[in-house]
Amino acid sequence: MPAKSHGKRAATRMWAGAAGLATVGALVAAMPATAHDRGHGHHPKPDRTVDVQLLSFNDLHGNLEPPAGSAGAVTERRPDGTTASVPAGGMEYLATSLRTARAGHPYSITAAGGDMIGASPLLSGLFHDEPTIEALNKLKLDVTAVGNHEFDEGATELARMQNGGCHPTEGCYEKGRKFRGADFPYLAANVTNEKTGKPILKPYTVWKKNGVKIGFIGVTLEGTPNVVTASGVKGLKFADEIETINKYAKELDRQGVKSIVALIHEGGMPSSGAYNDSCDSQGPGSGISGPIVDIAKGITPKVDALITGHTHQAYVCTIPDPAGNPRMVTSAASFGKLYTDTTLTYDRRTNDIVRTAAKSPSSGNHIVSRDQPKAADMTQLIARWGKLAAPVANRPQGYISADINGRGSDAPEKPLGDLIADAQLAGLSAPDKGGAQLALMNPGGIRSDLVFKAGGSEGDGVVTYGEAFTVQPFTNMMNVVDLSGAQLLSALQQQVSGVNAADPKILQISKGLTYTLDLTKTGAARVVVDTVRLNGVAIDPAKTYRVAMNEFLAGGGDGFPALVGTNKVVGASDLDVFDAYLASNSSASMPLSPPAPGRITVLR
C-alpha cells in the first residue's frame, strides 16, 4: 500500500481542523490534512439556501462481511401493518447504498456515531481492525466520533488507528504494505489526558464547500469507563456529554460556524422495534426513552442535529431543544444494516441550518439490502484479508444441531448466554482451575449468534474458530473469585437497579443457578431474592461462593461493583475456555443443542 496521500484527500474533502489544539504526547502524532474549498473559477450567485445531505451510520463493529443469523437482520414494518425480518448489512452493500445515495447531491457528508471498530468479527479483529479502517477510507467516511469500543485496546492503539503505522508487537500484516491509518478524523471532545487535561484527539472539525460550513463535535458516553476494561481507559478522563458539546459549540459559534452537528456515542430505546416506524407518532420525542433524551434536551440550540449510537437501535426522532425548537436525533441500528439520510437546509445569509416548522431538517433510515450489487472494491478487500485469516478462521471448533442465538435473542436468558456460562463453569470448576461453583456472563460480551447454516465451505452445523471468535472477540481473561452470598444477591439486583435501572443488563448464568425476575416491579425488587438458588439450595448471604466470570465483570464493569471479590485465580481467556468446551462436548455425530431455557423465570 502506498504512503498516505494527503494531496488526493485535499482535492476531495473539505475539512478545517480545530485551531490551537496541542498534541497529547504520542496520542496525536499526526492528523489527516485539512483541505480547501472546491470552488474554482467563475460561478453564478448562489441560491439563498442549499440542501446538504448528511449520511450517517453507527456501531459498525468491524462487520465487513454480512452479519450472520438474526444479528444480520432488521425488522421492517410492511404496508399492511405486519412486520418482517429482512437480511441486511455487509460492507459490500453498505458501500453501494451510500454511493447510490450520494448521487445527485453535490453537498454530501458521511458521518458516523462511534464504535466503528472493537468487538469485531475475526476478519477484522484478528488484524486489530486495520481492515475496517481501510474499508472506511474506501467508503470515504468523512468523520466519526469515538465510541467506547474504540478504547478496547487503549488510547495508544486508538492513536495508531488514526495516524497509521504497523502494530507494535505483531508488525505489518502484509509484505510491502504499511497501515496508513484513518483518512477521516476521529473526534473525542470529552476524552482528555488526566495529566495534561487536553483532548486526546480532535474535539471537532469543520466541513467546508463553496462557503458552506458545518461543524462536527464528537463525544462518547461519559460512562465509558464502566463498559470498557480498566486497562483500556487508563490515564483518561471522560467528561459530561452535554457540558462538552455546549463548550465546543460556543467555540465554533465564535469562529463563525453556526451550523453544528453533534456525533454522540450514546443513545436511546425506541418504543417500536421496526426501523421504519415513526418515532414521533404521538408527538415529538414521544417514541424514545433512555439517556439520549435528557442529553438532547440539555444540548444548546446552537447544535442543529444529533447523530447517536451505542444502543444498536434504529430511530429518527425530533426531540425539542432547550429553546423548544424541533431537533433531529437519529440512530441507524448496528453492523451496517441501516444508514440514515438527513437533509440539512443551509441558509447562506445566516450560515445556519434552518430549523422552523415550515422548513426543518428531514431524515429517514434506509435498509442496506443484500439484493443490490456488491461494491467491487469491498469484495476485493474482504477477499484479500480473508485469505490471510483463512488458516485460523476456517478451523472447525465444534458442532451444533440448530441456531443458538445470543445477540439476536431479545429474551433476558439467551440460549448462547447459557452455553457460554456453562463453558466457563466447566473450564474453571476443577480445584486447580479456580474451583468455580457457578459462572456469570455479561450479555454485552456476546457479540453474535452461533448459526447452523454454513457461512463458507465448512458445512452446516460446524462452528469454526472464526465464528467462535465473532461471538467472544475480546479475549478477556477468566477470573474465579470469592463472593459472599450477600454480594451475589446484590449483583443480581444490580442487573435492574442503579446505573442499570433504565436499561437492565441481565447476567447470563450457568446451569444450577436459578431465580425469578419479576418485571412487573421496579428496581432491585425485580429480583425475587428468596427464589435465588444454587443446585436447589437457597443462597446463604453469609456463605462464600467461588464465582467464575471474565476480568471485565470481575472488575465491576457494566455497573456490577458487587462482583469485585477476593482470592482471585486467573484462568485462560474466555475464548479459549469457550473453544475448549465446544471441542470436548460436541462432535459431528453428537452436536450441541440449544440449552433449554428456565434458569431465569420471568414474570411480566
Coordinates of C-alpha atoms in Angstrom, one line a residue:
M1 CA 0.0 0.0 0.0
P2 CA 1.5 3.4 -0.9
A3 CA 2.1 6.0 1.7
K4 CA -0.9 8.1 2.7
S5 CA -1.6 10.7 0.1
H6 CA -2.9 13.9 1.6
G7 CA -3.0 15.5 -1.9
K8 CA -5.8 13.3 -3.1
R9 CA -7.8 13.9 0.1
A10 CA -7.3 17.6 -0.1
A11 CA -8.9 17.6 -3.5
T12 CA -12.0 15.7 -2.3
R13 CA -12.5 16.5 1.4
M14 CA -13.5 19.9 2.9
W15 CA -12.1 19.9 6.4
A16 CA -10.7 22.7 8.6
G17 CA -9.4 21.3 11.8
A18 CA -9.9 22.7 15.3
A19 CA -7.4 25.5 15.8
G20 CA -4.9 25.8 18.6
L21 CA -5.0 22.3 19.9
A22 CA -1.8 20.9 21.4
T23 CA -1.0 17.3 20.8
V24 CA -1.2 15.0 23.7
G25 CA 2.1 13.0 23.9
A26 CA 2.2 10.3 21.3
L27 CA -1.6 10.1 21.0
V28 CA -1.9 12.7 18.3
A29 CA 1.3 12.5 16.3
A30 CA -0.4 13.5 13.1
M31 CA -3.9 14.1 11.9
P32 CA -5.4 14.0 8.4
A33 CA -4.5 17.1 6.5
T34 CA -7.1 19.8 6.2
A35 CA -8.5 20.7 2.9
H36 CA -9.7 23.8 1.0
D37 CA -12.9 24.8 -0.8
R38 CA -13.5 23.0 -4.1
G39 CA -14.8 26.2 -5.8
H40 CA -12.7 27.3 -8.8
G41 CA -13.3 29.9 -11.4
H42 CA -16.4 32.0 -12.0
H43 CA -19.7 30.9 -10.5
P44 CA -23.1 32.5 -10.7
K45 CA -24.5 34.0 -7.5
P46 CA -25.6 31.0 -5.3
D47 CA -29.1 30.5 -4.0
R48 CA -30.0 31.7 -0.5
T49 CA -30.3 28.2 0.8
V50 CA -28.6 24.9 -0.2
D51 CA -29.6 21.4 0.9
V52 CA -26.8 19.4 2.5
Q53 CA -27.1 15.6 2.6
L54 CA -25.9 14.1 5.8
L55 CA -25.5 10.3 5.6
S56 CA -24.8 8.5 8.8
F57 CA -24.4 5.1 10.5
N58 CA -23.1 3.8 13.8
D59 CA -21.8 0.8 15.7
L60 CA -20.3 -1.0 12.7
H61 CA -18.0 -3.1 15.0
G62 CA -15.8 -4.2 12.1
N63 CA -18.6 -6.2 10.4
L64 CA -17.2 -6.2 6.9
E65 CA -19.0 -9.4 5.9
P66 CA -22.8 -9.6 6.2
P67 CA -23.6 -10.4 9.9
A68 CA -24.9 -14.0 10.3
G69 CA -28.3 -15.1 11.5
S70 CA -30.7 -12.9 13.4
A71 CA -27.9 -10.5 14.2
G72 CA -27.8 -9.7 10.5
A73 CA -31.5 -8.8 10.1
V74 CA -33.7 -5.8 10.7
T75 CA -37.4 -5.6 11.5
E76 CA -39.4 -3.8 8.8
R77 CA -43.0 -2.6 9.1
R78 CA -44.9 -3.6 5.9
P79 CA -47.7 -1.5 4.4
D80 CA -50.4 -3.9 5.8
G81 CA -49.1 -3.3 9.4
T82 CA -47.3 -6.7 9.8
T83 CA -43.5 -6.9 10.4
A84 CA -40.9 -8.9 8.6
S85 CA -37.3 -9.8 9.3
V86 CA -35.1 -8.6 6.4
P87 CA -31.4 -9.7 6.0
A88 CA -29.2 -6.6 5.8
G89 CA -25.7 -5.3 6.2
G90 CA -22.2 -6.1 4.9
M91 CA -19.6 -3.6 3.7
E92 CA -20.1 -4.5 0.1
Y93 CA -23.7 -3.5 0.3
L94 CA -23.2 -0.5 2.6
A95 CA -20.7 1.0 0.2
T96 CA -23.2 0.5 -2.7
S97 CA -26.0 2.0 -0.7
L98 CA -24.1 5.1 0.3
R99 CA -22.6 5.7 -3.1
T100 CA -26.0 5.4 -4.7
A101 CA -27.5 7.8 -2.1
R102 CA -24.8 10.4 -2.8
A103 CA -25.6 10.5 -6.5
G104 CA -27.1 13.9 -7.4
H105 CA -26.1 15.5 -4.1
P106 CA -23.2 17.9 -4.6
Y107 CA -23.2 18.8 -0.9
S108 CA -22.9 15.4 0.8
I109 CA -21.3 14.4 4.1
T110 CA -20.9 10.9 5.6
A111 CA -20.5 10.8 9.4
A112 CA -20.6 8.1 12.0
G113 CA -21.6 7.8 15.6
G114 CA -18.8 5.7 17.0
D115 CA -17.9 2.0 17.6
M116 CA -16.6 1.6 14.0
I117 CA -14.1 -0.9 15.4
G118 CA -13.8 -3.1 18.5
A119 CA -15.8 -6.3 19.4
S120 CA -15.2 -7.1 15.7
P121 CA -15.5 -10.5 13.9
L122 CA -12.3 -12.3 13.2
L123 CA -11.8 -11.0 9.7
S124 CA -11.2 -7.5 11.2
G125 CA -10.4 -8.3 14.9
L126 CA -7.6 -10.7 14.0
F127 CA -5.7 -7.8 12.4
H128 CA -6.5 -5.2 15.1
D129 CA -9.2 -3.7 12.9
E130 CA -6.9 -2.5 10.2
P131 CA -9.2 -4.0 7.6
T132 CA -12.1 -1.9 8.8
I133 CA -10.2 1.3 8.8
E134 CA -9.1 0.6 5.3
A135 CA -12.7 -0.1 4.2
L136 CA -13.9 3.1 5.8
N137 CA -11.3 5.0 3.9
K138 CA -12.5 3.5 0.7
L139 CA -16.1 4.3 1.7
K140 CA -15.0 7.9 2.1
L141 CA -16.2 8.3 5.6
D142 CA -15.8 12.0 6.5
V143 CA -15.8 11.9 10.3
T144 CA -16.7 9.8 13.3
A145 CA -17.0 10.2 17.0
V146 CA -15.1 7.7 19.1
G147 CA -17.2 5.1 20.8
N148 CA -16.5 3.1 24.0
H149 CA -15.2 0.2 21.9
E150 CA -12.6 2.4 20.2
F151 CA -10.9 2.2 23.7
D152 CA -10.9 -1.6 23.9
E153 CA -7.1 -1.7 23.2
G154 CA -6.3 1.6 24.9
A155 CA -5.6 5.2 23.8
T156 CA -2.2 4.4 22.2
E157 CA -3.8 1.8 19.8
L158 CA -6.6 4.3 19.0
A159 CA -4.0 6.8 18.1
R160 CA -2.5 4.2 15.7
M161 CA -5.9 3.7 14.1
Q162 CA -5.9 7.5 13.4
N163 CA -2.3 8.0 12.5
G164 CA -1.2 4.7 11.0
G165 CA 1.8 2.5 11.5
C166 CA 2.2 -1.2 12.0
H167 CA 1.2 -2.9 15.2
P168 CA 3.8 -2.5 17.9
T169 CA 4.1 -6.3 18.6
E170 CA 2.7 -8.0 15.6
G171 CA 4.2 -5.7 13.0
C172 CA 2.8 -5.3 9.4
Y173 CA 0.4 -8.0 8.2
E174 CA 1.2 -7.7 4.5
K175 CA 4.6 -7.6 2.9
G176 CA 5.3 -4.2 1.4
R177 CA 2.1 -2.6 2.9
K178 CA 2.2 -0.3 5.9
F179 CA -1.0 0.6 7.7
R180 CA -1.9 4.2 6.7
G181 CA -4.4 4.9 9.4
A182 CA -7.7 6.7 9.0
D183 CA -8.1 9.3 6.3
F184 CA -11.1 10.7 8.4
P185 CA -10.8 12.4 11.8
Y186 CA -11.8 10.6 14.9
L187 CA -13.4 13.1 17.3
A188 CA -13.1 12.7 21.1
A189 CA -14.1 16.1 22.6
N190 CA -14.9 14.7 26.1
V191 CA -11.9 12.4 26.4
T192 CA -8.9 14.1 27.9
N193 CA -5.5 13.1 29.2
E194 CA -5.7 13.0 33.0
K195 CA -2.2 14.6 33.4
T196 CA -2.5 17.4 30.7
G197 CA -6.3 17.9 30.7
K198 CA -6.1 18.2 26.9
P199 CA -8.3 16.2 24.4
I200 CA -6.5 13.0 23.2
L201 CA -7.8 13.6 19.7
K202 CA -9.6 16.5 17.9
P203 CA -12.7 17.6 19.7
Y204 CA -14.3 19.0 16.5
T205 CA -13.7 19.6 12.8
V206 CA -15.4 21.8 10.2
W207 CA -16.6 20.7 6.7
K208 CA -16.4 23.4 4.0
K209 CA -17.6 23.7 0.5
N210 CA -18.3 26.8 -1.6
G211 CA -18.8 28.9 1.5
V212 CA -21.0 26.3 3.3
K213 CA -19.5 25.5 6.7
I214 CA -20.8 22.7 9.0
G215 CA -19.0 21.9 12.3
F216 CA -19.0 18.4 13.8
I217 CA -18.4 17.8 17.5
G218 CA -17.8 14.2 18.6
V219 CA -18.2 12.6 22.1
T220 CA -18.5 9.2 23.6
L221 CA -20.6 8.3 26.6
E222 CA -19.4 9.7 29.9
G223 CA -19.8 6.2 31.3
T224 CA -17.2 4.6 29.0
P225 CA -15.0 3.5 31.9
N226 CA -17.9 1.4 33.2
V227 CA -18.2 -0.6 29.9
V228 CA -14.5 -1.0 29.0
T229 CA -11.8 -2.9 30.8
A230 CA -9.7 -0.7 33.1
S231 CA -6.6 -1.0 31.0
G232 CA -8.3 0.4 28.0
V233 CA -9.1 3.7 29.7
K234 CA -6.1 4.1 32.0
G235 CA -4.9 7.7 32.2
L236 CA -8.0 9.1 30.6
K237 CA -10.9 11.2 31.8
F238 CA -14.4 11.2 30.3
A239 CA -16.4 14.4 30.8
D240 CA -20.1 15.1 30.7
E241 CA -21.6 14.9 27.2
I242 CA -23.8 18.0 27.5
E243 CA -21.2 20.2 29.0
T244 CA -18.6 19.2 26.5
I245 CA -20.8 19.7 23.4
N246 CA -22.0 23.1 24.7
K247 CA -18.5 24.2 25.3
Y248 CA -17.3 23.5 21.8
A249 CA -20.5 24.6 20.2
K250 CA -19.8 28.0 21.8
E251 CA -16.2 27.9 20.5
L252 CA -17.4 27.1 16.9
D253 CA -20.0 29.8 17.1
R254 CA -17.3 32.4 18.0
Q255 CA -15.4 31.2 14.9
G256 CA -18.4 31.9 12.7
V257 CA -19.5 28.3 12.4
K258 CA -23.2 28.5 13.0
S259 CA -24.2 25.1 11.6
I260 CA -23.3 22.3 14.0
V261 CA -23.9 18.6 14.2
A262 CA -23.1 16.5 17.3
L263 CA -21.9 12.9 17.0
I264 CA -22.7 11.2 20.3
H265 CA -21.9 7.7 21.1
E266 CA -24.9 7.3 23.5
G267 CA -28.4 6.5 22.5
G268 CA -31.9 5.6 23.4
M269 CA -34.5 2.8 23.2
P270 CA -37.4 3.4 20.7
S271 CA -40.9 2.2 21.6
S272 CA -41.0 0.2 18.3
G273 CA -38.6 -2.4 17.1
A274 CA -39.3 -1.7 13.4
Y275 CA -36.7 0.5 11.8
N276 CA -39.2 2.4 9.6
D277 CA -41.8 3.1 12.3
S278 CA -42.4 6.7 13.2
C279 CA -40.7 7.8 16.4
D280 CA -42.9 10.9 16.8
S281 CA -46.4 9.4 16.1
Q282 CA -47.6 10.6 19.5
G283 CA -45.7 13.9 19.4
P284 CA -42.0 15.0 19.2
G285 CA -39.7 12.6 21.0
S286 CA -42.7 10.5 22.3
G287 CA -41.4 7.3 21.0
I288 CA -38.0 7.1 22.6
S289 CA -36.6 6.7 26.1
G290 CA -33.1 6.3 27.6
P291 CA -30.0 8.5 28.2
I292 CA -30.2 10.4 24.9
V293 CA -33.5 12.0 25.8
D294 CA -32.0 14.1 28.6
I295 CA -28.8 14.7 26.7
A296 CA -30.8 16.0 23.7
K297 CA -32.8 18.3 26.0
G298 CA -29.7 19.7 27.6
I299 CA -27.6 20.4 24.5
T300 CA -27.5 24.1 23.3
P301 CA -29.8 25.1 20.5
K302 CA -26.6 26.1 18.6
V303 CA -26.4 22.4 17.7
D304 CA -28.7 21.5 14.8
A305 CA -28.8 17.7 14.7
L306 CA -27.7 14.8 16.8
I307 CA -26.2 11.6 15.3
T308 CA -26.2 8.9 18.0
G309 CA -25.4 5.3 18.7
H310 CA -24.4 2.7 21.4
T311 CA -27.8 1.1 21.9
H312 CA -27.8 -0.5 18.5
Q313 CA -31.3 0.7 17.9
A314 CA -33.0 2.3 14.9
Y315 CA -34.8 5.6 15.3
V316 CA -35.4 9.0 13.8
C317 CA -36.9 11.3 16.4
T318 CA -37.4 15.1 16.9
I319 CA -36.7 15.9 20.5
P320 CA -37.2 19.6 21.3
D321 CA -34.0 21.6 22.2
P322 CA -33.9 23.8 25.3
A323 CA -35.5 26.6 23.2
G324 CA -38.4 24.4 22.3
N325 CA -37.5 24.0 18.7
P326 CA -37.6 20.6 16.9
R327 CA -34.2 18.9 16.5
M328 CA -33.4 15.7 14.7
V329 CA -32.0 12.8 16.7
T330 CA -31.1 9.7 14.8
S331 CA -29.5 6.2 15.1
A332 CA -29.1 3.5 12.4
A333 CA -29.1 0.3 14.4
S334 CA -25.7 -1.5 14.1
F335 CA -23.4 -3.6 12.0
G336 CA -24.0 -1.6 8.8
K337 CA -27.6 -2.8 8.4
L338 CA -29.1 0.7 8.0
Y339 CA -27.9 4.1 7.1
T340 CA -29.6 7.4 7.9
D341 CA -30.2 10.1 5.2
T342 CA -30.8 13.6 6.6
T343 CA -31.4 16.8 4.7
L344 CA -30.0 19.9 6.3
T345 CA -31.1 23.2 4.7
Y346 CA -28.2 25.6 5.0
D347 CA -29.0 29.4 4.9
R348 CA -26.1 31.3 3.3
R349 CA -27.2 34.6 4.9
T350 CA -27.2 33.3 8.5
N351 CA -24.7 30.5 7.9
D352 CA -27.1 28.3 10.0
I353 CA -29.3 25.3 9.4
V354 CA -32.9 26.2 9.0
R355 CA -35.0 24.8 11.9
T356 CA -38.5 26.0 11.7
A357 CA -41.9 24.3 11.5
A358 CA -42.0 25.2 7.8
K359 CA -38.5 24.0 6.8
S360 CA -36.9 21.8 9.4
P361 CA -34.3 19.0 8.7
S362 CA -35.9 15.8 7.3
S363 CA -34.5 12.4 8.0
G364 CA -35.1 8.7 7.4
N365 CA -33.5 5.4 8.0
H366 CA -32.8 3.1 5.0
I367 CA -32.1 -0.6 4.8
V368 CA -28.8 -1.8 3.5
S369 CA -30.4 -4.6 1.5
R370 CA -28.4 -7.6 0.1
D371 CA -30.3 -7.7 -3.2
Q372 CA -28.3 -4.8 -4.7
P373 CA -24.9 -5.1 -6.5
K374 CA -21.8 -5.6 -4.3
A375 CA -19.1 -2.9 -4.3
A376 CA -16.2 -4.5 -6.2
D377 CA -13.5 -2.7 -4.2
M378 CA -15.0 -4.0 -0.9
T379 CA -15.3 -7.5 -2.3
Q380 CA -11.6 -7.4 -3.2
L381 CA -10.7 -6.0 0.3
I382 CA -12.6 -8.8 2.1
A383 CA -11.1 -11.5 -0.1
R384 CA -7.5 -10.1 0.5
W385 CA -7.9 -10.1 4.3
G386 CA -9.9 -13.3 4.2
K387 CA -7.0 -15.1 2.6
L388 CA -4.7 -14.0 5.4
A389 CA -7.2 -15.1 8.0
A390 CA -8.3 -18.4 6.5
P391 CA -5.8 -20.7 8.1
V392 CA -7.1 -19.6 11.5
A393 CA -10.7 -18.7 10.8
N394 CA -11.8 -21.9 9.0
R395 CA -10.6 -24.3 11.6
P396 CA -13.5 -26.5 12.9
Q397 CA -14.1 -25.9 16.6
G398 CA -17.3 -27.7 17.4
Y399 CA -20.8 -28.8 16.1
I400 CA -24.3 -27.6 16.8
S401 CA -27.7 -29.0 15.8
A402 CA -29.5 -25.7 15.4
D403 CA -29.1 -21.9 15.7
I404 CA -28.0 -20.9 19.2
N405 CA -29.0 -17.3 19.5
G406 CA -27.1 -14.7 21.6
R407 CA -27.0 -11.2 20.1
G408 CA -30.1 -12.0 18.2
S409 CA -32.2 -13.0 21.2
D410 CA -34.4 -10.5 23.0
A411 CA -35.0 -12.8 25.9
P412 CA -33.4 -12.0 29.3
E413 CA -32.0 -15.5 29.3
K414 CA -30.3 -16.1 26.0
P415 CA -29.5 -19.7 24.7
L416 CA -26.0 -18.7 23.8
G417 CA -25.6 -17.0 27.1
D418 CA -26.4 -20.2 28.9
L419 CA -23.9 -22.1 26.7
I420 CA -21.1 -19.6 27.4
A421 CA -21.8 -19.6 31.1
D422 CA -21.8 -23.4 31.1
A423 CA -18.5 -23.4 29.3
Q424 CA -16.9 -21.1 31.8
L425 CA -18.2 -23.2 34.7
A426 CA -16.9 -26.4 33.1
G427 CA -13.5 -24.9 32.4
L428 CA -12.9 -23.4 35.8
S429 CA -14.6 -25.8 38.2
A430 CA -11.6 -28.0 38.9
P431 CA -9.8 -27.2 42.1
D432 CA -6.6 -26.4 40.2
K433 CA -8.5 -24.1 37.8
G434 CA -10.2 -22.0 40.5
G435 CA -12.9 -24.3 42.0
A436 CA -15.8 -22.3 40.4
Q437 CA -19.3 -23.3 41.7
L438 CA -21.1 -21.0 39.2
A439 CA -20.4 -18.7 36.3
L440 CA -21.8 -15.3 35.2
M441 CA -21.5 -13.8 31.8
N442 CA -22.3 -10.2 30.8
P443 CA -24.8 -10.0 27.9
G444 CA -23.0 -7.2 26.1
G445 CA -20.0 -9.5 25.7
I446 CA -22.0 -11.8 23.4
R447 CA -21.5 -10.3 20.0
S448 CA -23.3 -12.6 17.7
D449 CA -25.2 -15.9 17.3
L450 CA -24.0 -19.4 16.5
V451 CA -25.7 -20.1 13.2
F452 CA -26.4 -23.7 11.9
K453 CA -26.2 -22.8 8.2
A454 CA -22.7 -22.8 6.9
G455 CA -21.1 -19.4 6.3
G456 CA -18.5 -20.9 4.0
S457 CA -17.3 -24.3 2.9
E458 CA -17.2 -25.8 6.4
G459 CA -20.6 -27.5 6.2
D460 CA -23.9 -26.9 8.1
G461 CA -23.6 -27.2 11.9
V462 CA -19.9 -26.7 12.0
V463 CA -18.7 -24.0 14.3
T464 CA -15.4 -22.6 13.1
Y465 CA -12.8 -20.8 15.1
G466 CA -13.8 -17.6 13.3
E467 CA -17.4 -18.0 14.3
A468 CA -16.5 -18.6 17.9
F469 CA -14.2 -15.6 17.8
T470 CA -17.1 -13.4 16.5
V471 CA -19.2 -14.5 19.5
Q472 CA -16.5 -13.5 22.0
P473 CA -13.9 -11.3 20.4
F474 CA -12.5 -9.5 23.4
T475 CA -10.2 -12.3 24.7
N476 CA -10.8 -11.3 28.3
M477 CA -9.0 -13.5 30.8
M478 CA -11.2 -15.5 33.1
N479 CA -11.2 -14.9 36.8
V480 CA -12.5 -17.0 39.7
V481 CA -13.2 -15.1 42.9
D482 CA -14.7 -15.5 46.4
L483 CA -18.1 -13.7 46.7
S484 CA -20.3 -13.8 49.7
G485 CA -23.9 -14.9 49.2
A486 CA -24.9 -11.3 50.0
Q487 CA -22.6 -10.0 47.2
L488 CA -24.1 -12.4 44.8
L489 CA -27.6 -11.4 45.6
S490 CA -26.6 -7.7 45.4
A491 CA -25.1 -8.4 42.0
L492 CA -28.3 -9.9 40.7
Q493 CA -30.2 -6.8 42.0
Q494 CA -27.7 -4.5 40.2
Q495 CA -28.8 -6.0 36.9
V496 CA -32.0 -4.0 37.3
S497 CA -31.1 -1.1 39.6
G498 CA -28.6 1.7 40.0
V499 CA -26.9 2.6 36.6
N500 CA -28.8 -0.4 35.1
A501 CA -32.3 0.6 36.2
A502 CA -33.3 2.2 32.9
D503 CA -31.5 -0.4 30.7
P504 CA -31.3 -3.7 32.6
K505 CA -28.2 -5.9 31.9
I506 CA -29.3 -9.4 32.7
L507 CA -26.4 -11.6 33.5
Q508 CA -26.2 -15.0 31.8
I509 CA -25.9 -17.8 34.4
S510 CA -24.6 -21.3 34.4
K511 CA -26.7 -24.4 35.0
G512 CA -27.6 -24.9 38.6
L513 CA -28.3 -21.2 39.4
T514 CA -32.0 -20.3 39.2
Y515 CA -34.2 -17.4 40.3
T516 CA -37.3 -15.4 39.4
L517 CA -37.2 -12.0 37.7
D518 CA -40.4 -10.1 38.2
L519 CA -40.6 -7.3 35.6
T520 CA -43.9 -6.1 37.0
K521 CA -41.9 -4.5 39.8
T522 CA -39.3 -1.8 39.7
G523 CA -35.6 -1.5 40.6
A524 CA -33.9 -4.1 42.8
A525 CA -37.3 -5.5 43.8
R526 CA -37.5 -7.1 40.3
V527 CA -35.1 -9.9 41.6
V528 CA -37.1 -12.1 43.9
V529 CA -34.4 -12.8 46.4
D530 CA -35.9 -15.8 48.2
T531 CA -36.1 -17.6 44.8
V532 CA -32.3 -17.5 44.2
R533 CA -30.9 -21.0 44.4
L534 CA -27.8 -22.9 43.5
N535 CA -28.4 -26.5 42.7
G536 CA -31.8 -26.2 44.5
V537 CA -30.4 -24.8 47.7
A538 CA -31.2 -21.2 48.7
I539 CA -28.2 -18.8 48.5
D540 CA -26.9 -18.1 52.0
P541 CA -25.9 -14.4 52.4
A542 CA -23.2 -15.4 54.9
K543 CA -21.7 -18.2 52.9
T544 CA -18.7 -17.9 50.5
Y545 CA -19.1 -18.9 46.8
R546 CA -16.5 -19.4 44.1
V547 CA -17.7 -17.5 41.1
A548 CA -16.2 -17.5 37.5
M549 CA -16.5 -14.5 35.2
N550 CA -14.4 -12.6 32.8
E551 CA -12.0 -9.9 34.0
F552 CA -14.3 -7.1 32.9
L553 CA -17.1 -8.3 35.2
A554 CA -14.7 -9.1 37.9
G555 CA -13.5 -5.5 37.9
G556 CA -17.1 -4.3 38.5
G557 CA -17.8 -3.5 34.8
D558 CA -21.2 -2.8 33.4
G559 CA -22.4 -1.5 36.7
F560 CA -21.7 -4.5 38.9
P561 CA -19.5 -3.3 41.8
A562 CA -20.8 -6.2 43.9
L563 CA -18.8 -8.7 41.7
V564 CA -15.4 -7.4 42.9
G565 CA -14.3 -10.3 45.0
T566 CA -11.2 -11.7 46.7
N567 CA -8.8 -14.7 46.4
K568 CA -8.7 -14.3 42.6
V569 CA -7.4 -17.0 40.4
V570 CA -6.7 -16.0 36.8
G571 CA -7.6 -18.7 34.2
A572 CA -7.4 -19.0 30.4
S573 CA -9.2 -16.4 28.1
D574 CA -12.9 -16.5 27.7
L575 CA -12.5 -17.5 24.0
D576 CA -10.1 -20.4 24.9
V577 CA -12.5 -21.7 27.5
F578 CA -15.4 -21.5 25.1
D579 CA -13.4 -23.2 22.3
A580 CA -12.3 -26.0 24.7
Y581 CA -15.9 -26.6 25.7
L582 CA -17.1 -26.8 22.1
A583 CA -14.3 -29.2 21.2
S584 CA -14.9 -31.6 24.1
N585 CA -18.7 -31.5 24.2
S586 CA -19.7 -31.8 20.6
S587 CA -18.9 -33.9 17.5
A588 CA -20.3 -34.3 14.0
S589 CA -22.4 -37.2 15.2
M590 CA -23.4 -35.6 18.6
P591 CA -23.7 -31.9 18.1
L592 CA -24.6 -29.5 20.8
S593 CA -28.3 -28.5 21.0
P594 CA -29.5 -25.1 22.2
P595 CA -29.7 -25.2 26.0
A596 CA -33.3 -25.5 27.4
P597 CA -34.5 -22.2 28.9
G598 CA -35.8 -21.9 32.5
R599 CA -32.8 -20.8 34.6
I600 CA -34.4 -17.4 34.9
T601 CA -38.2 -17.4 35.4
V602 CA -39.6 -14.1 34.0
L603 CA -42.8 -12.6 35.3
R604 CA -44.3 -9.9 33.1

